PDB file of C-alpha atoms in Angstrom:
ATOM      1  CA  MET M 239      88.757 225.157 114.945  1.00 72.00           C
ATOM      2  CA  PRO M 240      91.368 223.328 112.821  1.00 80.00           C
ATOM      3  CA  THR M 241      90.589 223.359 109.127  1.00 84.00           C
ATOM      4  CA  TRP M 242      90.615 219.567 108.874  1.00 83.00           C
ATOM      5  CA  LEU M 243      87.974 219.414 111.613  1.00 88.00           C
ATOM      6  CA  MET M 244      85.920 222.051 109.821  1.00 87.00           C
ATOM      7  CA  SER M 245      85.857 219.848 106.709  1.00 89.00           C
ATOM      8  CA  LEU M 246      84.567 216.927 108.783  1.00 91.00           C
ATOM      9  CA  VAL M 247      81.902 219.055 110.484  1.00 92.00           C
ATOM     10  CA  TRP M 248      80.645 220.734 107.319  1.00 90.00           C
ATOM     11  CA  GLY M 249      80.608 217.486 105.360  1.00 90.00           C
ATOM     12  CA  THR M 250      78.657 215.703 108.072  1.00 93.00           C
ATOM     13  CA  GLY M 251      76.300 218.659 108.472  1.00 90.00           C
ATOM     14  CA  ALA M 252      75.503 218.744 104.767  1.00 90.00           C
ATOM     15  CA  GLY M 253      74.973 214.979 104.776  1.00 89.00           C
ATOM     16  CA  ALA M 254      72.649 215.320 107.777  1.00 93.00           C
ATOM     17  CA  ALA M 255      70.161 217.002 105.436  1.00 91.00           C
ATOM     18  CA  LEU M 256      69.497 213.499 104.081  1.00 90.00           C
ATOM     19  CA  VAL M 257      68.437 212.368 107.563  1.00 93.00           C
ATOM     20  CA  LEU M 258      66.289 215.482 107.975  1.00 93.00           C
ATOM     21  CA  GLY M 259      64.472 214.857 104.710  1.00 90.00           C
ATOM     22  CA  SER M 260      64.088 211.187 105.576  1.00 91.00           C
ATOM     23  CA  ALA M 261      62.619 211.930 109.015  1.00 94.00           C
ATOM     24  CA  VAL M 262      60.060 214.330 107.564  1.00 93.00           C
ATOM     25  CA  SER M 263      59.070 211.864 104.854  1.00 88.00           C
ATOM     26  CA  TRP M 264      58.798 208.945 107.314  1.00 91.00           C
ATOM     27  CA  ARG M 265      56.637 210.945 109.758  1.00 89.00           C
ATOM     28  CA  TRP M 266      54.384 212.687 107.269  1.00 88.00           C
ATOM     29  CA  SER M 267      53.101 211.898 103.804  1.00 85.00           C
ATOM     30  CA  ILE M 268      54.514 214.688 101.644  1.00 82.00           C
ATOM     31  CA  PRO M 269      52.611 215.341  98.379  1.00 84.00           C
ATOM     32  CA  SER M 270      54.574 214.194  95.365  1.00 80.00           C
ATOM     33  CA  LYS M 271      54.372 217.609  93.738  1.00 83.00           C
ATOM     34  CA  VAL M 272      55.962 219.221  96.784  1.00 84.00           C
ATOM     35  CA  VAL M 273      58.830 216.704  96.721  1.00 82.00           C
ATOM     36  CA  SER M 274      59.354 217.143  92.990  1.00 83.00           C
ATOM     37  CA  THR M 275      59.284 220.941  93.321  1.00 87.00           C
ATOM     38  CA  ILE M 276      62.038 220.852  95.949  1.00 85.00           C
ATOM     39  CA  MET M 277      63.925 218.326  93.826  1.00 84.00           C
ATOM     40  CA  ALA M 278      63.806 220.582  90.759  1.00 89.00           C
ATOM     41  CA  PHE M 279      64.922 223.589  92.822  1.00 91.00           C
ATOM     42  CA  GLY M 280      67.778 221.571  94.308  1.00 87.00           C
ATOM     43  CA  ALA M 281      68.862 220.421  90.858  1.00 90.00           C
ATOM     44  CA  GLY M 282      69.064 224.028  89.663  1.00 93.00           C
ATOM     45  CA  VAL M 283      71.064 225.005  92.743  1.00 90.00           C
ATOM     46  CA  LEU M 284      73.563 222.205  92.164  1.00 90.00           C
ATOM     47  CA  ILE M 285      73.972 223.026  88.466  1.00 93.00           C
ATOM     48  CA  SER M 286      74.827 226.618  89.363  1.00 92.00           C
ATOM     49  CA  ALA M 287      77.216 225.544  92.109  1.00 88.00           C
ATOM     50  CA  LEU M 288      79.118 223.065  89.958  1.00 89.00           C
ATOM     51  CA  ALA M 289      79.414 225.618  87.155  1.00 91.00           C
ATOM     52  CA  PHE M 290      80.631 228.585  89.210  1.00 88.00           C
ATOM     53  CA  GLU M 291      82.009 227.044  92.401  1.00 85.00           C
ATOM     54  CA  LEU M 292      83.660 223.967  90.922  1.00 89.00           C
ATOM     55  CA  VAL M 293      84.398 224.041  87.192  1.00 93.00           C
ATOM     56  CA  ASP M 294      85.136 227.752  86.906  1.00 91.00           C
ATOM     57  CA  GLU M 295      87.390 227.711  89.972  1.00 88.00           C
ATOM     58  CA  ALA M 296      89.129 224.537  88.755  1.00 92.00           C
ATOM     59  CA  VAL M 297      90.007 226.206  85.438  1.00 94.00           C
ATOM     60  CA  LYS M 298      91.338 229.294  87.207  1.00 92.00           C
ATOM     61  CA  GLY M 299      93.447 227.239  89.597  1.00 89.00           C
ATOM     62  CA  GLY M 300      94.727 224.333  87.508  1.00 91.00           C
ATOM     63  CA  GLY M 301      94.038 225.119  83.871  1.00 94.00           C
ATOM     64  CA  LEU M 302      91.594 224.034  81.211  1.00 95.00           C
ATOM     65  CA  TRP M 303      92.810 220.555  80.274  1.00 95.00           C
ATOM     66  CA  PRO M 304      93.023 219.033  83.768  1.00 96.00           C
ATOM     67  CA  THR M 305      89.516 220.373  84.326  1.00 96.00           C
ATOM     68  CA  VAL M 306      88.171 218.964  81.058  1.00 97.00           C
ATOM     69  CA  ALA M 307      89.812 215.582  81.674  1.00 97.00           C
ATOM     70  CA  GLY M 308      88.519 215.390  85.228  1.00 96.00           C
ATOM     71  CA  PHE M 309      84.985 216.411  84.324  1.00 97.00           C
ATOM     72  CA  LEU M 310      84.748 213.784  81.585  1.00 97.00           C
ATOM     73  CA  ALA M 311      86.275 211.130  83.847  1.00 96.00           C
ATOM     74  CA  GLY M 312      83.805 211.916  86.623  1.00 94.00           C
ATOM     75  CA  ALA M 313      80.823 211.652  84.298  1.00 95.00           C
ATOM     76  CA  VAL M 314      82.054 208.382  82.750  1.00 96.00           C
ATOM     77  CA  VAL M 315      82.775 206.766  86.115  1.00 94.00           C
ATOM     78  CA  TYR M 316      79.432 207.814  87.581  1.00 92.00           C
ATOM     79  CA  VAL M 317      77.400 206.659  84.588  1.00 93.00           C
ATOM     80  CA  GLY M 318      79.240 203.325  84.457  1.00 93.00           C
ATOM     81  CA  ALA M 319      78.751 202.679  88.174  1.00 90.00           C
ATOM     82  CA  ASN M 320      75.125 203.789  87.997  1.00 86.00           C
ATOM     83  CA  MET M 321      74.435 201.382  85.134  1.00 89.00           C
ATOM     84  CA  LEU M 322      75.757 198.466  87.195  1.00 88.00           C
ATOM     85  CA  LEU M 323      73.761 199.505  90.247  1.00 83.00           C
ATOM     86  CA  SER M 324      70.610 199.987  88.170  1.00 82.00           C
ATOM     87  CA  ARG M 325      70.816 196.377  87.027  1.00 83.00           C
ATOM     88  CA  ALA M 326      71.090 195.332  90.682  1.00 81.00           C
ATOM     89  CA  GLY M 327      67.892 197.173  91.628  1.00 75.00           C
ATOM     90  CA  ALA M 328      68.991 200.734  92.467  1.00 68.00           C
ATOM     91  CA  LYS M 329      67.699 202.467  89.327  1.00 73.00           C
ATOM     92  CA  HIS M 330      64.784 204.175  91.080  1.00 66.00           C
ATOM     93  CA  ARG M 331      66.493 204.891  94.414  1.00 67.00           C
ATOM     94  CA  LYS M 332      65.393 208.540  94.394  1.00 66.00           C
ATOM     95  CA  ARG M 333      61.850 207.947  93.192  1.00 66.00           C
ATOM     96  CA  SER M 334      59.022 208.663  95.613  1.00 65.00           C
ATOM     97  CA  GLY M 335      56.387 206.563  93.857  1.00 62.00           C
ATOM     98  CA  GLY M 336      56.095 202.814  93.696  1.00 61.00           C
ATOM     99  CA  GLN M 337      59.003 202.320  91.300  1.00 70.00           C
ATOM    100  CA  GLN M 338      61.487 201.027  93.877  1.00 66.00           C
ATOM    101  CA  PRO M 339      61.596 197.229  94.149  1.00 65.00           C
ATOM    102  CA  SER M 340      61.191 195.428  97.454  1.00 66.00           C
ATOM    103  CA  GLU M 341      63.770 192.945  98.676  1.00 67.00           C
ATOM    104  CA  GLN M 342      61.322 190.158  97.813  1.00 71.00           C
ATOM    105  CA  ASP M 343      60.914 191.450  94.256  1.00 66.00           C
ATOM    106  CA  ASN M 344      64.641 191.960  93.716  1.00 68.00           C
ATOM    107  CA  PRO M 345      66.947 190.286  96.260  1.00 67.00           C
ATOM    108  CA  GLY M 346      70.033 192.383  96.887  1.00 62.00           C
ATOM    109  CA  SER M 347      68.355 195.616  95.788  1.00 65.00           C
ATOM    110  CA  GLY M 348      68.662 197.011  99.334  1.00 64.00           C
ATOM    111  CA  THR M 349      72.441 196.808  99.164  1.00 72.00           C
ATOM    112  CA  ALA M 350      72.457 198.275  95.661  1.00 73.00           C
ATOM    113  CA  ILE M 351      70.306 201.204  96.797  1.00 74.00           C
ATOM    114  CA  ALA M 352      72.655 201.841  99.718  1.00 76.00           C
ATOM    115  CA  VAL M 353      75.725 201.826  97.460  1.00 80.00           C
ATOM    116  CA  GLY M 354      73.908 204.017  94.929  1.00 78.00           C
ATOM    117  CA  ALA M 355      72.990 206.572  97.588  1.00 77.00           C
ATOM    118  CA  LEU M 356      76.623 206.642  98.682  1.00 80.00           C
ATOM    119  CA  LEU M 357      77.720 207.095  95.058  1.00 81.00           C
ATOM    120  CA  ASP M 358      75.386 210.086  94.772  1.00 80.00           C
ATOM    121  CA  GLY M 359      76.635 211.753  97.934  1.00 78.00           C
ATOM    122  CA  VAL M 360      80.413 211.286  97.914  1.00 81.00           C
ATOM    123  CA  PRO M 361      81.341 213.739  95.091  1.00 84.00           C
ATOM    124  CA  GLU M 362      79.384 216.555  96.741  1.00 82.00           C
ATOM    125  CA  SER M 363      81.086 215.939 100.066  1.00 84.00           C
ATOM    126  CA  VAL M 364      84.606 215.701  98.656  1.00 86.00           C
ATOM    127  CA  VAL M 365      84.365 219.149  97.082  1.00 84.00           C
ATOM    128  CA  LEU M 366      83.352 220.686 100.406  1.00 87.00           C
ATOM    129  CA  GLY M 367      86.682 219.534 101.808  1.00 84.00           C
ATOM    130  CA  VAL M 368      88.620 220.525  98.709  1.00 83.00           C
ATOM    131  CA  GLY M 369      86.997 223.968  98.791  1.00 78.00           C
ATOM    132  CA  LEU M 370      88.606 224.632 102.175  1.00 80.00           C
ATOM    133  CA  LEU M 371      92.071 224.417 100.593  1.00 76.00           C
ATOM    134  CA  ALA M 372      91.794 227.809  98.927  1.00 66.00           C
ATOM    135  CA  GLY M 373      90.594 230.162 101.642  1.00 64.00           C
ATOM    136  CA  GLY M 374      90.304 228.046 104.772  1.00 64.00           C
ATOM    137  CA  ALA M 375      86.519 228.494 104.792  1.00 69.00           C
ATOM    138  CA  VAL M 376      83.737 226.515 103.171  1.00 76.00           C
ATOM    139  CA  SER M 377      81.968 228.105 100.216  1.00 76.00           C
ATOM    140  CA  PRO M 378      78.495 229.265 101.366  1.00 80.00           C
ATOM    141  CA  ALA M 379      77.039 228.665  97.900  1.00 78.00           C
ATOM    142  CA  MET M 380      78.418 225.118  97.651  1.00 83.00           C
ATOM    143  CA  LEU M 381      77.361 224.237 101.188  1.00 85.00           C
ATOM    144  CA  ALA M 382      73.868 225.579 100.554  1.00 83.00           C
ATOM    145  CA  ALA M 383      73.678 223.686  97.257  1.00 83.00           C
ATOM    146  CA  VAL M 384      74.599 220.356  98.842  1.00 86.00           C
ATOM    147  CA  PHE M 385      72.263 220.854 101.806  1.00 88.00           C
ATOM    148  CA  ILE M 386      69.309 221.980  99.678  1.00 83.00           C
ATOM    149  CA  SER M 387      69.723 219.091  97.241  1.00 82.00           C
ATOM    150  CA  ASN M 388      70.097 216.514 100.037  1.00 87.00           C
ATOM    151  CA  VAL M 389      66.793 217.365 101.717  1.00 88.00           C
ATOM    152  CA  PRO M 390      64.599 216.366  98.739  1.00 82.00           C
ATOM    153  CA  GLU M 391      66.818 213.340  98.120  1.00 82.00           C
ATOM    154  CA  GLY M 392      66.028 212.145 101.638  1.00 85.00           C
ATOM    155  CA  LEU M 393      62.349 213.025 101.190  1.00 84.00           C
ATOM    156  CA  SER M 394      61.924 211.273  97.869  1.00 80.00           C
ATOM    157  CA  GLY M 395      64.150 208.273  98.502  1.00 82.00           C
ATOM    158  CA  THR M 396      62.539 207.537 101.860  1.00 85.00           C
ATOM    159  CA  ALA M 397      59.020 207.795 100.439  1.00 81.00           C
ATOM    160  CA  GLY M 398      59.953 205.217  97.812  1.00 81.00           C
ATOM    161  CA  MET M 399      61.676 202.945 100.336  1.00 82.00           C
ATOM    162  CA  LYS M 400      58.668 203.086 102.644  1.00 85.00           C
ATOM    163  CA  LYS M 401      56.345 202.047  99.819  1.00 81.00           C
ATOM    164  CA  ALA M 402      58.732 199.211  98.944  1.00 81.00           C
ATOM    165  CA  GLY M 403      58.458 197.869 102.505  1.00 84.00           C
ATOM    166  CA  ARG M 404      61.918 198.819 103.768  1.00 85.00           C
ATOM    167  CA  SER M 405      62.238 198.842 107.560  1.00 88.00           C
ATOM    168  CA  VAL M 406      62.789 201.948 109.662  1.00 91.00           C
ATOM    169  CA  GLY M 407      66.181 200.529 110.684  1.00 91.00           C
ATOM    170  CA  TYR M 408      67.239 200.153 107.064  1.00 88.00           C
ATOM    171  CA  VAL M 409      66.068 203.637 106.063  1.00 88.00           C
ATOM    172  CA  PHE M 410      67.603 205.613 108.903  1.00 92.00           C
ATOM    173  CA  GLY M 411      70.652 203.366 109.087  1.00 91.00           C
ATOM    174  CA  LEU M 412      71.243 204.113 105.400  1.00 88.00           C
ATOM    175  CA  TRP M 413      70.889 207.891 105.560  1.00 90.00           C
ATOM    176  CA  GLY M 414      72.694 208.159 108.901  1.00 93.00           C
ATOM    177  CA  SER M 415      75.630 206.147 107.591  1.00 92.00           C
ATOM    178  CA  ILE M 416      75.838 208.263 104.454  1.00 90.00           C
ATOM    179  CA  ALA M 417      75.799 211.450 106.556  1.00 92.00           C
ATOM    180  CA  LEU M 418      78.800 210.157 108.532  1.00 94.00           C
ATOM    181  CA  LEU M 419      80.577 208.978 105.375  1.00 91.00           C
ATOM    182  CA  SER M 420      79.918 212.378 103.807  1.00 91.00           C
ATOM    183  CA  GLY M 421      81.875 213.962 106.640  1.00 92.00           C
ATOM    184  CA  LEU M 422      84.719 211.503 106.153  1.00 93.00           C
ATOM    185  CA  ALA M 423      84.696 212.153 102.393  1.00 90.00           C
ATOM    186  CA  ALA M 424      84.994 215.902 102.998  1.00 90.00           C
ATOM    187  CA  LEU M 425      87.832 215.267 105.443  1.00 92.00           C
ATOM    188  CA  LEU M 426      89.576 213.000 102.938  1.00 90.00           C
ATOM    189  CA  GLY M 427      89.191 215.606 100.199  1.00 87.00           C
ATOM    190  CA  TYR M 428      90.939 218.168 102.389  1.00 88.00           C
ATOM    191  CA  VAL M 429      93.697 215.990 103.871  1.00 88.00           C
ATOM    192  CA  ALA M 430      94.593 214.118 100.673  1.00 85.00           C
ATOM    193  CA  LEU M 431      94.935 217.260  98.577  1.00 84.00           C
ATOM    194  CA  GLU M 432      96.299 219.705 101.153  1.00 82.00           C
ATOM    195  CA  ASP M 433      99.746 219.826  99.534  1.00 82.00           C
ATOM    196  CA  ALA M 434      98.767 218.633  96.054  1.00 86.00           C
ATOM    197  CA  PRO M 435      99.647 220.548  92.847  1.00 92.00           C
ATOM    198  CA  GLU M 436      96.952 222.894  91.574  1.00 91.00           C
ATOM    199  CA  GLU M 437      96.511 220.780  88.440  1.00 94.00           C
ATOM    200  CA  LEU M 438      95.642 217.720  90.544  1.00 93.00           C
ATOM    201  CA  VAL M 439      93.245 219.713  92.701  1.00 91.00           C
ATOM    202  CA  ALA M 440      91.556 220.991  89.537  1.00 93.00           C
ATOM    203  CA  PHE M 441      91.313 217.439  88.177  1.00 95.00           C
ATOM    204  CA  ILE M 442      89.745 216.015  91.359  1.00 92.00           C
ATOM    205  CA  THR M 443      87.381 218.966  91.702  1.00 92.00           C
ATOM    206  CA  SER M 444      86.139 218.562  88.143  1.00 94.00           C
ATOM    207  CA  VAL M 445      85.831 214.772  88.582  1.00 93.00           C
ATOM    208  CA  ALA M 446      83.338 215.543  91.341  1.00 91.00           C
ATOM    209  CA  ALA M 447      81.607 218.131  89.159  1.00 92.00           C
ATOM    210  CA  GLY M 448      81.224 215.681  86.269  1.00 94.00           C
ATOM    211  CA  GLY M 449      79.834 213.051  88.608  1.00 91.00           C
ATOM    212  CA  ILE M 450      77.352 215.515  90.118  1.00 91.00           C
ATOM    213  CA  LEU M 451      76.040 216.617  86.712  1.00 93.00           C
ATOM    214  CA  ALA M 452      75.630 212.992  85.600  1.00 91.00           C
ATOM    215  CA  MET M 453      73.813 212.249  88.877  1.00 88.00           C
ATOM    216  CA  LEU M 454      71.434 215.152  88.300  1.00 89.00           C
ATOM    217  CA  ALA M 455      70.573 213.964  84.800  1.00 87.00           C
ATOM    218  CA  ASP M 456      70.201 210.308  85.804  1.00 85.00           C
ATOM    219  CA  THR M 457      68.352 210.580  89.116  1.00 79.00           C
ATOM    220  CA  MET M 458      67.182 213.982  90.397  1.00 82.00           C
ATOM    221  CA  ILE M 459      65.766 215.550  87.243  1.00 83.00           C
ATOM    222  CA  PRO M 460      63.715 212.477  86.204  1.00 81.00           C
ATOM    223  CA  GLU M 461      62.073 212.425  89.657  1.00 74.00           C
ATOM    224  CA  ALA M 462      61.433 216.173  89.487  1.00 78.00           C
ATOM    225  CA  PHE M 463      59.814 215.890  86.051  1.00 78.00           C
ATOM    226  CA  GLU M 464      57.723 212.851  87.009  1.00 72.00           C
ATOM    227  CA  GLU M 465      55.272 214.950  89.011  1.00 66.00           C
ATOM    228  CA  HIS M 466      56.169 218.568  88.331  1.00 64.00           C
ATOM    229  CA  HIS M 467      56.066 218.424  84.512  1.00 70.00           C
ATOM    230  CA  ASN M 468      55.789 221.865  82.898  1.00 78.00           C
ATOM    231  CA  LEU M 469      57.108 223.803  85.901  1.00 84.00           C
ATOM    232  CA  THR M 470      60.232 221.683  86.343  1.00 86.00           C
ATOM    233  CA  GLY M 471      62.370 223.908  84.121  1.00 88.00           C
ATOM    234  CA  LEU M 472      61.163 227.125  85.736  1.00 92.00           C
ATOM    235  CA  THR M 473      61.736 225.800  89.253  1.00 92.00           C
ATOM    236  CA  ALA M 474      65.227 224.599  88.329  1.00 92.00           C
ATOM    237  CA  ALA M 475      65.959 228.029  86.810  1.00 94.00           C
ATOM    238  CA  VAL M 476      64.924 229.720  90.062  1.00 95.00           C
ATOM    239  CA  GLY M 477      67.229 227.365  91.959  1.00 92.00           C
ATOM    240  CA  PHE M 478      70.081 228.192  89.577  1.00 94.00           C
ATOM    241  CA  LEU M 479      69.576 231.942  90.025  1.00 93.00           C
ATOM    242  CA  THR M 480      69.358 231.583  93.798  1.00 89.00           C
ATOM    243  CA  ALA M 481      72.726 229.819  93.998  1.00 87.00           C
ATOM    244  CA  PHE M 482      74.213 232.223  91.443  1.00 89.00           C
ATOM    245  CA  THR M 483      73.128 235.170  93.612  1.00 88.00           C
ATOM    246  CA  VAL M 484      74.582 233.585  96.760  1.00 81.00           C
ATOM    247  CA  HIS M 485      77.840 232.975  94.885  1.00 80.00           C
ATOM    248  CA  HIS M 486      78.192 236.619  93.881  1.00 81.00           C
ATOM    249  CA  LEU M 487      77.043 238.057  97.202  1.00 80.00           C
ATOM    250  CA  GLY M 488      79.483 235.744  98.995  1.00 64.00           C
TER     251      GLY M 488
END
């Protein structure tokens, strides 16, 4: 299979975890503590992956300063975009309780939630494609991290959307579209940077890493703590160690 096609397949497959989580949440009522437990575990997995699979590799390949600049840029861009989307009604897009507004309560919030979900997913997908540049194969630890974190995102976000009165067409249209766009983002990450200098690859990789960390702090961890409370840190630590172990065994 051509490497560019592999990036498309793996990106779409990782994004499909959103649809999986959404389908489970739409069919069954998942206890909030179960959702928050998976969310905390997924957050720990992603933190480990961005530290060892993204930032560390970016420094080794392109140097410290492109990595530092990219990481800071990614965090700033994500936080700025998230602030704008929050004002438009997407602040609680990953919350499983009754925090999400309905379209009647906040007109336009459906579009904001869709854009916010896309904002959350694109950085993760891009790095899957970029990761193929080094060895021609996707990193098992990074793929697992994205997939594991996407399942609870679909679970939690769909539970909140359902309570806010969103239609089945909106919910599955949203997650299905993001799964497809995730594949395209991974493909773009591979094709656009295939012949790029190592410093640029390091910069783009760390932009994604900075955005992912900001996303975790702004959206996933608050939802995990909402219900899980005292065990959130322990569950996240277990997730971190799981991804760390996969990284070293791989």
